[in-house]
């Protein structure tokens, strides 16, 4: 029924679809060509369902490319979707070493890019989705709603129609703000703020060398950036956290259940103790403003006490949040804390889970009151930092099975993520020995976001940098 040009429909065809209430001839639209969007495309291909994959960036894995210099902490065997593997191998592709920890750039070059090539013009780059709704239905109108095609409006103004939407648009482009209360700090929009994991020792070196940098955040992205900055000899470093001590970031040192986490914390503590890194605790970023060539950053804690630091650069390592605004005319059921679906929230709560302990979940946990719309991948986790590609791959396997009407397969959700296998610090160390990463830091941690295999409520949880 589609006209063969990337899933668009003529108005005559659309009239027929609307009058019969049968949208099954329309393509499924996948939003975002990251690892999970491309995995969805692989499952749709295997199921013989027509689809169109819309990617805002000018390459596949556009968000992954932003952290291309970072080595991930889960080995290849957990980073390749099963349907994608089957399609690629049928095309003559050879999978990379199962135990290797790829960088973001390797993830694109050795997996995502060859996968996208299999889909030809079903993948449209430079196609940013601005809004989605149901044709002829705002959020309030009910009668006949589920039979109406989805309407997808691109930022170019072009409109497309779909039978279902798999939204894998991620959270990378919507980082959390610097402001300590979740609101932007006063003046924040007018000041240059770098977001987590800049390539301090590579492409971004000139931005930091010889300058004074403030890193805000208490997670492992902050720790990784701080240790990288500490390698630039003539660079001044200040680290600001809301907590009264950095104990959570330091972890348990030699006694830590995870050697890599302990080692990272021990090195960080040594830099703080030696004065190489200046630590500001109880720092609640309230205002940022230009001051000559630098930026003045003012903390105001809940009691009104102020501290001020003036720096050249700010790195905000405060996490990410989902942007559901493009789906604001759809009926979403969002958890008030995390911004995931409410059914998923207790399964991914970072107070209870690390990435390796999230239970398997699929279409039932991802469904919204709006039938046919599914947010998947890291976006589905909202603000929870416990997402892994492997969980996203199982999500899209289940969701695509449901779209195909195969509810038995959709509900047979499985995920085998051994806690110590998917986020293995040992692998990072073994790999460093194999390739001799010239980080000067054992464990390869400079380029490896620190995994958490176990987590307590006081840790705050997290996996992914
Ligand atoms: C530094 C870092 C390290 C990580 N390490 C690991 C790891 O070791 N193991 C692991 O399993 N996970 C890891 N993760 C977590 C997670 O697996 C990745 O973030 C992964 O890229 C998420 O895949 P995704 O497809 O859901 O989203 P993304 O990779 O973020 O892809 C989203 C895509 O959607 C596109 N897009 C956004 N908005 C629109 C729009 N409006 N219209 C069209 N396209 C749009 C973006 O350009 C992007 O290409 C890591 C994450 C980070 C940031």
Short mmCIF file of C-alpha atoms and ligand atoms in Angstrom, two decimals:
data_model
loop_
_atom_site.label_atom_id
_atom_site.label_comp_id
_atom_site.label_asym_id
_atom_site.label_seq_id
_atom_site.Cartn_x
_atom_site.Cartn_y
_atom_site.Cartn_z
CA UNK A 1 0.00 0.00 0.00
CA UNK A 2 2.87 2.39 0.57
CA UNK A 3 4.19 3.95 -2.60
CA UNK A 4 7.60 2.40 -2.30
CA UNK A 5 9.27 5.70 -1.46
CA UNK A 6 10.28 5.10 2.11
CA UNK A 7 6.91 4.32 3.55
CA UNK A 8 4.94 7.39 2.49
CA UNK A 9 1.30 7.01 1.49
CA UNK A 10 -0.81 8.79 -1.11
CA UNK A 11 -3.92 10.63 0.13
CA UNK A 12 -6.14 8.14 -1.72
CA UNK A 13 -4.48 5.22 0.02
CA UNK A 14 -4.74 7.02 3.33
CA UNK A 15 -8.50 7.66 2.80
CA UNK A 16 -8.97 3.92 2.26
CA UNK A 17 -6.94 3.04 5.33
CA UNK A 18 -8.85 5.47 7.52
CA UNK A 19 -12.26 4.40 6.22
CA UNK A 20 -11.53 0.69 6.73
CA UNK A 21 -9.71 1.23 10.03
CA UNK A 22 -7.01 -1.11 8.75
CA UNK A 23 -3.62 0.51 9.21
CA UNK A 24 -1.68 -2.71 8.83
CA UNK A 25 -0.50 -1.71 5.36
CA UNK A 26 1.33 1.28 6.80
CA UNK A 27 4.95 0.96 7.88
CA UNK A 28 6.09 0.82 11.48
CA UNK A 29 8.12 3.96 12.15
CA UNK A 30 11.22 3.57 14.30
CA UNK A 31 12.64 6.81 15.72
CA UNK A 32 16.41 6.84 16.23
CA UNK A 33 19.18 4.76 14.62
CA UNK A 34 21.08 3.96 17.80
CA UNK A 35 21.80 0.36 18.84
CA UNK A 36 18.20 -0.23 19.93
CA UNK A 37 16.44 1.45 16.99
CA UNK A 38 18.60 -0.55 14.58
CA UNK A 39 17.86 -3.75 16.52
CA UNK A 40 14.15 -2.97 16.17
CA UNK A 41 14.71 -2.65 12.42
CA UNK A 42 16.39 -6.07 12.40
CA UNK A 43 13.43 -7.69 14.18
CA UNK A 44 10.96 -5.94 11.86
CA UNK A 45 12.93 -7.24 8.88
CA UNK A 46 12.87 -10.79 10.21
CA UNK A 47 9.13 -10.52 10.82
CA UNK A 48 8.59 -9.22 7.28
CA UNK A 49 7.03 -5.99 8.55
CA UNK A 50 7.48 -2.83 6.49
CA UNK A 51 9.28 -0.08 8.41
CA UNK A 52 10.98 3.26 8.14
CA UNK A 53 13.77 4.27 10.49
CA UNK A 54 14.10 8.03 11.03
CA UNK A 55 17.41 9.33 12.39
CA UNK A 56 17.97 12.97 13.30
CA UNK A 57 21.74 12.81 12.90
CA UNK A 58 23.78 12.55 9.72
CA UNK A 59 25.13 9.12 10.63
CA UNK A 60 23.73 6.06 12.36
CA UNK A 61 24.63 5.92 16.04
CA UNK A 62 24.75 9.72 16.11
CA UNK A 63 24.59 9.83 19.92
CA UNK A 64 27.06 6.97 20.33
CA UNK A 65 29.43 8.95 18.09
CA UNK A 66 29.42 11.72 20.70
CA UNK A 67 31.13 9.33 23.11
CA UNK A 68 33.06 7.43 20.45
CA UNK A 69 36.32 7.71 22.44
CA UNK A 70 34.81 5.91 25.45
CA UNK A 71 35.37 2.19 25.82
CA UNK A 72 32.15 0.51 26.99
CA UNK A 73 32.20 -1.89 29.91
CA UNK A 74 30.09 -4.67 28.44
CA UNK A 75 31.82 -6.98 25.95
CA UNK A 76 30.70 -7.51 22.36
CA UNK A 77 28.76 -10.66 23.24
CA UNK A 78 26.22 -8.48 25.08
CA UNK A 79 26.22 -5.62 22.59
CA UNK A 80 24.92 -7.41 19.48
CA UNK A 81 21.23 -8.06 19.01
CA UNK A 82 20.32 -11.62 18.01
CA UNK A 83 18.24 -10.72 14.94
CA UNK A 84 20.88 -8.22 13.84
CA UNK A 85 23.54 -10.92 14.20
CA UNK A 86 21.54 -13.35 12.05
CA UNK A 87 21.00 -10.77 9.30
CA UNK A 88 24.61 -9.63 9.34
CA UNK A 89 26.06 -13.13 9.35
CA UNK A 90 23.80 -14.10 6.45
CA UNK A 91 25.43 -11.18 4.62
CA UNK A 92 28.96 -12.45 5.28
CA UNK A 93 29.79 -10.30 8.33
CA UNK A 94 32.09 -11.72 10.98
CA UNK A 95 31.31 -10.83 14.57
CA UNK A 96 34.08 -9.11 16.55
CA UNK A 97 35.82 -10.90 19.44
CA UNK A 98 33.01 -11.75 21.89
CA UNK A 99 35.04 -10.70 24.94
CA UNK A 100 36.37 -7.42 23.56
CA UNK A 101 35.15 -4.14 25.06
CA UNK A 102 34.59 -1.86 22.07
CA UNK A 103 34.76 1.91 22.07
CA UNK A 104 31.68 3.81 20.93
CA UNK A 105 33.44 4.37 17.59
CA UNK A 106 34.08 0.62 17.20
CA UNK A 107 30.45 -0.07 18.03
CA UNK A 108 29.46 2.08 15.07
CA UNK A 109 32.14 0.97 12.59
CA UNK A 110 32.05 -2.76 13.31
CA UNK A 111 28.35 -3.25 14.00
CA UNK A 112 25.84 -0.40 13.64
CA UNK A 113 27.02 0.93 10.27
CA UNK A 114 27.15 -2.48 8.53
CA UNK A 115 23.75 -3.31 10.03
CA UNK A 116 22.18 -0.09 8.76
CA UNK A 117 23.55 -0.79 5.29
CA UNK A 118 21.38 -3.90 5.11
CA UNK A 119 18.26 -1.74 5.41
CA UNK A 120 19.06 0.57 2.47
CA UNK A 121 16.73 3.53 2.08
CA UNK A 122 14.51 2.36 4.92
CA UNK A 123 16.98 4.26 7.10
CA UNK A 124 16.58 8.01 6.59
CA UNK A 125 19.34 10.15 8.06
CA UNK A 126 18.88 13.86 8.79
CA UNK A 127 15.21 13.20 9.58
CA UNK A 128 14.43 14.63 12.98
CA UNK A 129 10.99 13.82 14.33
CA UNK A 130 9.43 16.98 15.76
CA UNK A 131 6.07 15.59 16.92
CA UNK A 132 3.85 12.53 16.81
CA UNK A 133 0.10 12.20 17.17
CA UNK A 134 -2.81 10.22 15.72
CA UNK A 135 -4.27 11.41 12.44
CA UNK A 136 -7.36 13.49 13.23
CA UNK A 137 -7.08 12.88 16.98
CA UNK A 138 -5.70 15.14 19.65
CA UNK A 139 -5.04 13.60 23.05
CA UNK A 140 -8.61 14.11 24.26
CA UNK A 141 -10.58 12.54 21.39
CA UNK A 142 -11.37 8.87 22.02
CA UNK A 143 -13.90 7.25 19.67
CA UNK A 144 -12.08 5.21 17.01
CA UNK A 145 -8.72 6.40 18.26
CA UNK A 146 -6.92 3.06 18.12
CA UNK A 147 -7.85 2.60 14.45
CA UNK A 148 -6.36 5.92 13.42
CA UNK A 149 -2.90 5.91 11.83
CA UNK A 150 -0.08 7.60 13.68
CA UNK A 151 0.97 10.96 12.28
CA UNK A 152 4.69 11.75 12.38
CA UNK A 153 5.80 15.31 11.69
CA UNK A 154 9.47 15.92 10.89
CA UNK A 155 11.16 19.21 11.71
CA UNK A 156 11.25 19.85 7.94
CA UNK A 157 7.42 19.93 8.05
CA UNK A 158 7.09 16.65 6.13
CA UNK A 159 4.37 14.36 7.52
CA UNK A 160 4.37 10.56 7.48
CA UNK A 161 1.93 7.92 8.66
CA UNK A 162 2.52 4.72 10.57
CA UNK A 163 0.71 1.71 12.00
CA UNK A 164 2.90 1.75 15.11
CA UNK A 165 5.79 3.76 16.52
CA UNK A 166 8.91 2.39 18.19
CA UNK A 167 10.55 5.42 19.79
CA UNK A 168 14.25 4.67 20.35
CA UNK A 169 15.35 8.30 20.39
CA UNK A 170 17.45 7.99 23.57
CA UNK A 171 18.21 10.57 26.20
CA UNK A 172 21.71 11.65 25.23
CA UNK A 173 20.54 14.92 23.71
CA UNK A 174 18.70 15.91 26.90
CA UNK A 175 21.25 15.92 29.71
CA UNK A 176 20.25 16.97 33.20
CA UNK A 177 20.83 20.58 34.10
CA UNK A 178 23.55 21.96 36.36
CA UNK A 179 21.07 23.49 38.78
CA UNK A 180 20.98 21.47 42.00
CA UNK A 181 17.18 21.39 42.29
CA UNK A 182 16.63 20.01 38.79
CA UNK A 183 15.91 23.48 37.39
CA UNK A 184 18.52 25.21 35.23
CA UNK A 185 20.89 27.32 37.34
CA UNK A 186 20.31 31.03 36.91
CA UNK A 187 22.30 32.06 33.84
CA UNK A 188 22.91 28.44 32.75
CA UNK A 189 21.46 28.80 29.25
CA UNK A 190 23.88 31.66 28.51
CA UNK A 191 27.07 29.84 29.52
CA UNK A 192 29.02 27.10 27.70
CA UNK A 193 28.65 23.86 29.65
CA UNK A 194 30.29 20.64 28.41
CA UNK A 195 28.35 17.48 29.07
CA UNK A 196 29.65 14.21 30.47
CA UNK A 197 32.70 12.43 29.15
CA UNK A 198 34.43 14.96 26.92
CA UNK A 199 37.48 13.53 25.12
CA UNK A 200 39.85 15.25 27.54
CA UNK A 201 42.99 13.42 26.41
CA UNK A 202 42.06 13.40 22.71
CA UNK A 203 39.99 15.63 20.50
CA UNK A 204 38.94 18.03 23.28
CA UNK A 205 42.39 18.36 24.89
CA UNK A 206 42.88 22.01 23.88
CA UNK A 207 39.68 22.97 25.66
CA UNK A 208 41.08 21.81 28.98
CA UNK A 209 44.89 21.92 28.82
CA UNK A 210 46.27 24.75 30.91
CA UNK A 211 42.85 25.84 32.11
CA UNK A 212 40.74 25.55 35.24
CA UNK A 213 37.85 23.09 34.93
CA UNK A 214 34.93 22.51 37.29
CA UNK A 215 33.40 19.02 37.15
CA UNK A 216 29.91 18.79 38.68
CA UNK A 217 28.47 15.40 39.66
CA UNK A 218 29.18 12.45 41.92
CA UNK A 219 28.88 9.53 39.51
CA UNK A 220 31.40 7.55 37.56
CA UNK A 221 31.31 9.86 34.54
CA UNK A 222 32.48 12.63 36.82
CA UNK A 223 35.18 10.40 38.30
CA UNK A 224 36.39 9.30 34.88
CA UNK A 225 36.59 12.90 33.63
CA UNK A 226 38.41 14.01 36.79
CA UNK A 227 41.05 11.30 36.41
CA UNK A 228 41.56 12.24 32.77
CA UNK A 229 41.94 15.91 33.67
CA UNK A 230 44.44 14.96 36.35
CA UNK A 231 46.69 13.68 33.55
CA UNK A 232 46.95 17.15 32.04
CA UNK A 233 49.79 18.49 34.14
CA UNK A 234 49.16 22.21 33.93
CA UNK A 235 45.41 21.97 34.40
CA UNK A 236 43.56 23.11 37.54
CA UNK A 237 40.66 20.93 38.60
CA UNK A 238 37.75 21.59 40.95
CA UNK A 239 35.12 18.95 41.68
CA UNK A 240 31.73 19.91 43.10
CA UNK A 241 29.21 17.53 44.65
CA UNK A 242 25.96 18.07 46.53
CA UNK A 243 26.76 15.49 49.21
CA UNK A 244 28.66 16.32 52.36
CA UNK A 245 31.42 13.85 51.46
CA UNK A 246 32.68 11.99 48.40
CA UNK A 247 32.41 8.61 50.14
CA UNK A 248 29.84 7.33 47.67
CA UNK A 249 32.07 8.08 44.69
CA UNK A 250 35.18 6.70 46.39
CA UNK A 251 33.44 3.38 47.09
CA UNK A 252 35.13 0.84 49.32
CA UNK A 253 38.74 1.16 48.16
CA UNK A 254 40.66 -2.11 48.44
CA UNK A 255 37.69 -3.70 50.22
CA UNK A 256 35.26 -2.79 47.43
CA UNK A 257 33.29 -5.71 45.99
CA UNK A 258 34.34 -4.46 42.57
CA UNK A 259 38.09 -3.97 42.25
CA UNK A 260 37.73 -1.49 39.40
CA UNK A 261 35.30 0.67 41.33
CA UNK A 262 37.54 0.56 44.36
CA UNK A 263 40.60 1.42 42.27
CA UNK A 264 38.88 4.38 40.62
CA UNK A 265 37.77 5.70 43.98
CA UNK A 266 41.19 5.17 45.54
CA UNK A 267 42.92 7.09 42.77
CA UNK A 268 40.39 9.88 42.94
CA UNK A 269 40.74 10.13 46.70
CA UNK A 270 44.54 10.28 46.35
CA UNK A 271 44.23 13.24 43.96
CA UNK A 272 41.86 14.99 46.35
CA UNK A 273 44.07 14.27 49.38
CA UNK A 274 47.15 15.54 47.56
CA UNK A 275 45.35 18.73 46.55
CA UNK A 276 45.64 17.94 42.79
CA UNK A 277 41.82 18.00 42.69
CA UNK A 278 40.03 20.52 44.88
CA UNK A 279 36.80 19.05 46.24
CA UNK A 280 33.83 21.27 47.10
CA UNK A 281 31.18 19.40 49.08
CA UNK A 282 27.66 20.61 49.87
CA UNK A 283 27.75 22.40 46.50
CA UNK A 284 24.25 23.21 45.18
CA UNK A 285 24.76 25.01 41.87
CA UNK A 286 22.42 28.00 41.87
CA UNK A 287 23.87 30.65 39.52
CA UNK A 288 26.44 30.74 36.72
CA UNK A 289 27.64 33.96 35.15
CA UNK A 290 30.46 35.19 32.95
CA UNK A 291 33.20 36.96 34.84
CA UNK A 292 35.88 38.39 32.54
CA UNK A 293 37.32 35.43 30.64
CA UNK A 294 36.00 32.94 33.19
CA UNK A 295 32.70 31.74 34.60
CA UNK A 296 31.60 32.32 38.18
CA UNK A 297 29.67 29.38 39.62
CA UNK A 298 27.72 30.09 42.79
CA UNK A 299 26.33 27.41 45.09
CA UNK A 300 23.48 28.18 47.47
CA UNK A 301 22.63 25.30 49.78
CA UNK A 302 19.12 24.78 51.19
CA UNK A 303 20.03 26.83 54.28
CA UNK A 304 21.11 29.75 52.09
CA UNK A 305 24.88 29.35 52.63
CA UNK A 306 26.83 30.34 49.51
CA UNK A 307 30.17 29.24 48.00
CA UNK A 308 31.66 30.60 44.78
CA UNK A 309 34.27 29.25 42.38
CA UNK A 310 35.54 30.91 39.20
CA UNK A 311 36.67 28.58 36.40
CA UNK A 312 37.35 28.50 32.65
CA UNK A 313 35.34 25.38 31.78
CA UNK A 314 32.44 23.48 33.31
CA UNK A 315 31.78 19.76 32.78
CA UNK A 316 28.29 18.77 33.88
CA UNK A 317 28.15 15.06 34.70
CA UNK A 318 24.68 15.12 36.21
CA UNK A 319 22.97 12.41 34.11
CA UNK A 320 20.22 12.45 31.50
CA UNK A 321 16.46 12.75 31.37
CA UNK A 322 13.93 11.67 28.73
CA UNK A 323 12.14 14.22 26.56
CA UNK A 324 8.56 13.08 26.03
CA UNK A 325 7.44 16.39 24.53
CA UNK A 326 7.26 15.10 20.95
CA UNK A 327 4.63 12.60 22.14
CA UNK A 328 2.62 15.10 24.17
CA UNK A 329 -0.54 14.48 22.08
CA UNK A 330 -0.36 10.76 22.81
CA UNK A 331 -1.71 9.13 25.97
CA UNK A 332 1.30 8.22 28.04
CA UNK A 333 1.39 6.64 31.48
CA UNK A 334 4.62 7.90 32.98
CA UNK A 335 6.12 7.13 36.34
CA UNK A 336 6.25 10.39 38.30
CA UNK A 337 9.80 9.77 39.50
CA UNK A 338 11.71 8.21 36.61
CA UNK A 339 9.66 9.13 33.53
CA UNK A 340 9.60 5.48 32.39
CA UNK A 341 6.27 3.67 32.13
CA UNK A 342 4.81 3.10 35.58
CA UNK A 343 4.95 -0.68 35.10
CA UNK A 344 8.68 -0.56 34.36
CA UNK A 345 9.73 1.83 37.12
CA UNK A 346 10.00 -0.63 40.02
CA UNK A 347 12.04 -3.02 37.85
CA UNK A 348 14.73 -0.45 37.01
CA UNK A 349 14.76 1.71 40.12
CA UNK A 350 18.41 2.67 40.66
CA UNK A 351 17.83 2.52 44.41
CA UNK A 352 17.23 -1.22 44.03
CA UNK A 353 18.97 -2.32 40.85
CA UNK A 354 22.20 -2.10 38.94
CA UNK A 355 22.28 -2.75 35.19
CA UNK A 356 23.05 -6.43 35.81
CA UNK A 357 20.11 -7.03 38.14
CA UNK A 358 17.26 -5.49 36.12
CA UNK A 359 14.75 -8.29 35.45
CA UNK A 360 13.70 -9.12 31.89
CA UNK A 361 10.81 -7.04 30.60
CA UNK A 362 8.98 -6.54 27.35
CA UNK A 363 5.85 -5.26 25.71
CA UNK A 364 3.62 -5.49 28.79
CA UNK A 365 5.90 -3.26 30.86
CA UNK A 366 6.51 -0.86 27.95
CA UNK A 367 2.90 -0.39 26.81
CA UNK A 368 1.22 2.99 27.26
CA UNK A 369 -2.54 3.67 27.19
CA UNK A 370 -1.84 4.74 23.57
CA UNK A 371 -1.90 1.42 21.69
CA UNK A 372 0.92 1.02 19.20
CA UNK A 373 3.34 3.56 20.72
CA UNK A 374 6.38 2.17 22.55
CA UNK A 375 9.34 4.05 23.95
CA UNK A 376 12.26 1.60 24.01
CA UNK A 377 15.99 1.62 24.65
CA UNK A 378 17.59 4.04 27.06
CA UNK A 379 14.63 6.41 26.67
CA UNK A 380 12.34 3.77 28.15
CA UNK A 381 14.34 3.97 31.40
CA UNK A 382 13.72 7.68 31.83
CA UNK A 383 16.14 8.98 34.46
CA UNK A 384 17.26 5.55 35.66
CA UNK A 385 20.94 5.00 34.81
CA UNK A 386 20.61 1.21 34.81
CA UNK A 387 20.09 0.66 31.07
CA UNK A 388 22.05 -1.83 28.99
CA UNK A 389 21.91 -2.47 25.24
CA UNK A 390 21.13 -6.12 25.96
CA UNK A 391 17.95 -5.16 27.82
CA UNK A 392 16.97 -2.87 24.96
CA UNK A 393 17.43 -5.68 22.45
CA UNK A 394 15.05 -7.92 24.40
CA UNK A 395 12.58 -5.01 24.63
CA UNK A 396 12.42 -4.59 20.86
CA UNK A 397 12.25 -8.33 20.21
CA UNK A 398 9.17 -8.42 22.43
CA UNK A 399 7.59 -5.21 21.09
CA UNK A 400 8.04 -6.20 17.44
CA UNK A 401 6.56 -9.64 18.14
CA UNK A 402 3.52 -7.89 19.64
CA UNK A 403 3.18 -5.57 16.64
CA UNK A 404 3.29 -8.69 14.45
CA UNK A 405 0.48 -10.18 16.57
CA UNK A 406 2.69 -12.96 17.98
CA UNK A 407 1.75 -12.46 21.62
CA UNK A 408 3.19 -15.75 22.73
CA UNK A 409 6.68 -14.68 21.63
CA UNK A 410 6.06 -11.13 22.85
CA UNK A 411 5.36 -12.34 26.37
CA UNK A 412 8.10 -14.97 26.48
CA UNK A 413 10.63 -12.46 27.76
CA UNK A 414 14.11 -13.71 28.57
CA UNK A 415 17.33 -12.03 29.46
CA UNK A 416 20.51 -13.69 30.57
CA UNK A 417 22.76 -11.06 32.10
CA UNK A 418 25.05 -12.61 34.66
CA UNK A 419 25.75 -9.86 37.12
CA UNK A 420 29.46 -10.34 36.95
CA UNK A 421 29.60 -10.98 33.21
CA UNK A 422 27.86 -8.06 31.58
CA UNK A 423 29.62 -5.32 33.52
CA UNK A 424 32.91 -7.02 34.11
CA UNK A 425 35.77 -4.96 35.45
CA UNK A 426 38.09 -7.94 35.03
CA UNK A 427 37.62 -7.72 31.27
CA UNK A 428 38.68 -4.10 31.29
CA UNK A 429 41.86 -5.01 33.08
CA UNK A 430 42.51 -8.02 30.85
CA UNK A 431 41.94 -5.89 27.78
CA UNK A 432 44.34 -3.23 28.96
CA UNK A 433 46.99 -5.90 29.25
CA UNK A 434 46.21 -7.07 25.72
CA UNK A 435 46.31 -3.69 24.03
CA UNK A 436 48.34 -1.71 26.52
CA UNK A 437 46.09 1.30 26.83
CA UNK A 438 48.39 4.23 27.41
CA UNK A 439 46.25 5.76 30.09
CA UNK A 440 48.85 5.53 32.81
CA UNK A 441 46.10 4.17 35.00
CA UNK A 442 45.71 0.45 35.54
CA UNK A 443 42.36 -1.10 34.78
CA UNK A 444 41.71 0.94 31.64
CA UNK A 445 39.33 3.06 33.61
CA UNK A 446 40.10 6.33 31.99
CA UNK A 447 38.25 5.25 28.94
CA UNK A 448 35.90 2.86 30.67
CA UNK A 449 32.79 4.06 32.48
CA UNK A 450 32.78 2.25 35.77
CA UNK A 451 30.35 -0.65 36.07
CA UNK A 452 28.35 -1.35 39.19
CA UNK A 453 27.47 -4.98 39.65
CA UNK A 454 25.99 -4.56 43.08
CA UNK A 455 24.34 -1.55 44.51
CA UNK A 456 22.85 -0.46 47.75
CA UNK A 457 20.14 2.12 48.29
CA UNK A 458 22.71 4.63 49.45
CA UNK A 459 24.78 4.22 46.28
CA UNK A 460 22.13 5.72 44.06
CA UNK A 461 22.88 3.01 41.48
CA UNK A 462 23.91 3.23 37.88
CA UNK A 463 25.94 1.66 35.15
CA UNK A 464 26.33 3.70 32.16
CA UNK A 465 28.85 6.35 32.77
C1 LIG B 1 29.33 6.84 27.81
C2 LIG B 1 28.34 5.71 27.78
C3 LIG B 1 28.77 4.41 27.92
C4 LIG B 1 27.86 3.35 27.90
N1 LIG B 1 28.32 2.08 28.04
C5 LIG B 1 27.45 1.05 27.93
C6 LIG B 1 27.92 -0.31 28.03
O1 LIG B 1 29.07 -0.59 28.28
N2 LIG B 1 27.03 -1.31 27.86
C7 LIG B 1 25.72 -1.09 27.62
O2 LIG B 1 24.97 -2.04 27.43
N3 LIG B 1 25.24 0.19 27.59
C8 LIG B 1 26.07 1.24 27.73
N4 LIG B 1 25.59 2.53 27.69
C9 LIG B 1 24.13 2.76 27.75
C10 LIG B 1 23.33 2.55 26.46
O3 LIG B 1 23.39 1.23 26.03
C11 LIG B 1 23.72 3.48 25.35
O4 LIG B 1 23.43 4.79 25.76
C12 LIG B 1 23.01 3.18 24.02
O5 LIG B 1 23.56 4.02 23.05
C13 LIG B 1 21.50 3.39 24.09
O6 LIG B 1 20.97 3.03 22.85
P1 LIG B 1 19.60 3.65 22.27
O7 LIG B 1 19.49 3.10 20.88
O8 LIG B 1 18.51 3.43 23.22
O9 LIG B 1 19.83 5.23 22.24
P2 LIG B 1 20.94 6.13 21.54
O10 LIG B 1 22.18 5.38 21.27
O11 LIG B 1 21.04 7.35 22.37
O12 LIG B 1 20.31 6.47 20.12
C14 LIG B 1 19.25 7.37 19.95
C15 LIG B 1 19.25 7.84 18.51
O13 LIG B 1 18.06 8.60 18.28
C16 LIG B 1 18.38 9.74 17.52
N5 LIG B 1 17.35 10.76 17.80
C17 LIG B 1 17.18 11.48 18.93
N6 LIG B 1 16.10 12.29 18.82
C18 LIG B 1 15.57 12.05 17.60
C19 LIG B 1 14.44 12.58 16.89
N7 LIG B 1 13.63 13.51 17.45
N8 LIG B 1 14.20 12.12 15.64
C20 LIG B 1 15.00 11.18 15.06
N9 LIG B 1 16.08 10.66 15.68
C21 LIG B 1 16.36 11.08 16.94
C22 LIG B 1 19.77 10.13 18.02
O14 LIG B 1 20.43 10.95 17.07
C23 LIG B 1 20.42 8.78 18.22
O15 LIG B 1 21.08 8.32 17.06
C24 LIG B 1 26.49 3.60 27.72
C25 LIG B 1 26.06 4.93 27.57
C26 LIG B 1 26.97 5.97 27.61
C27 LIG B 1 26.47 7.40 27.44
#
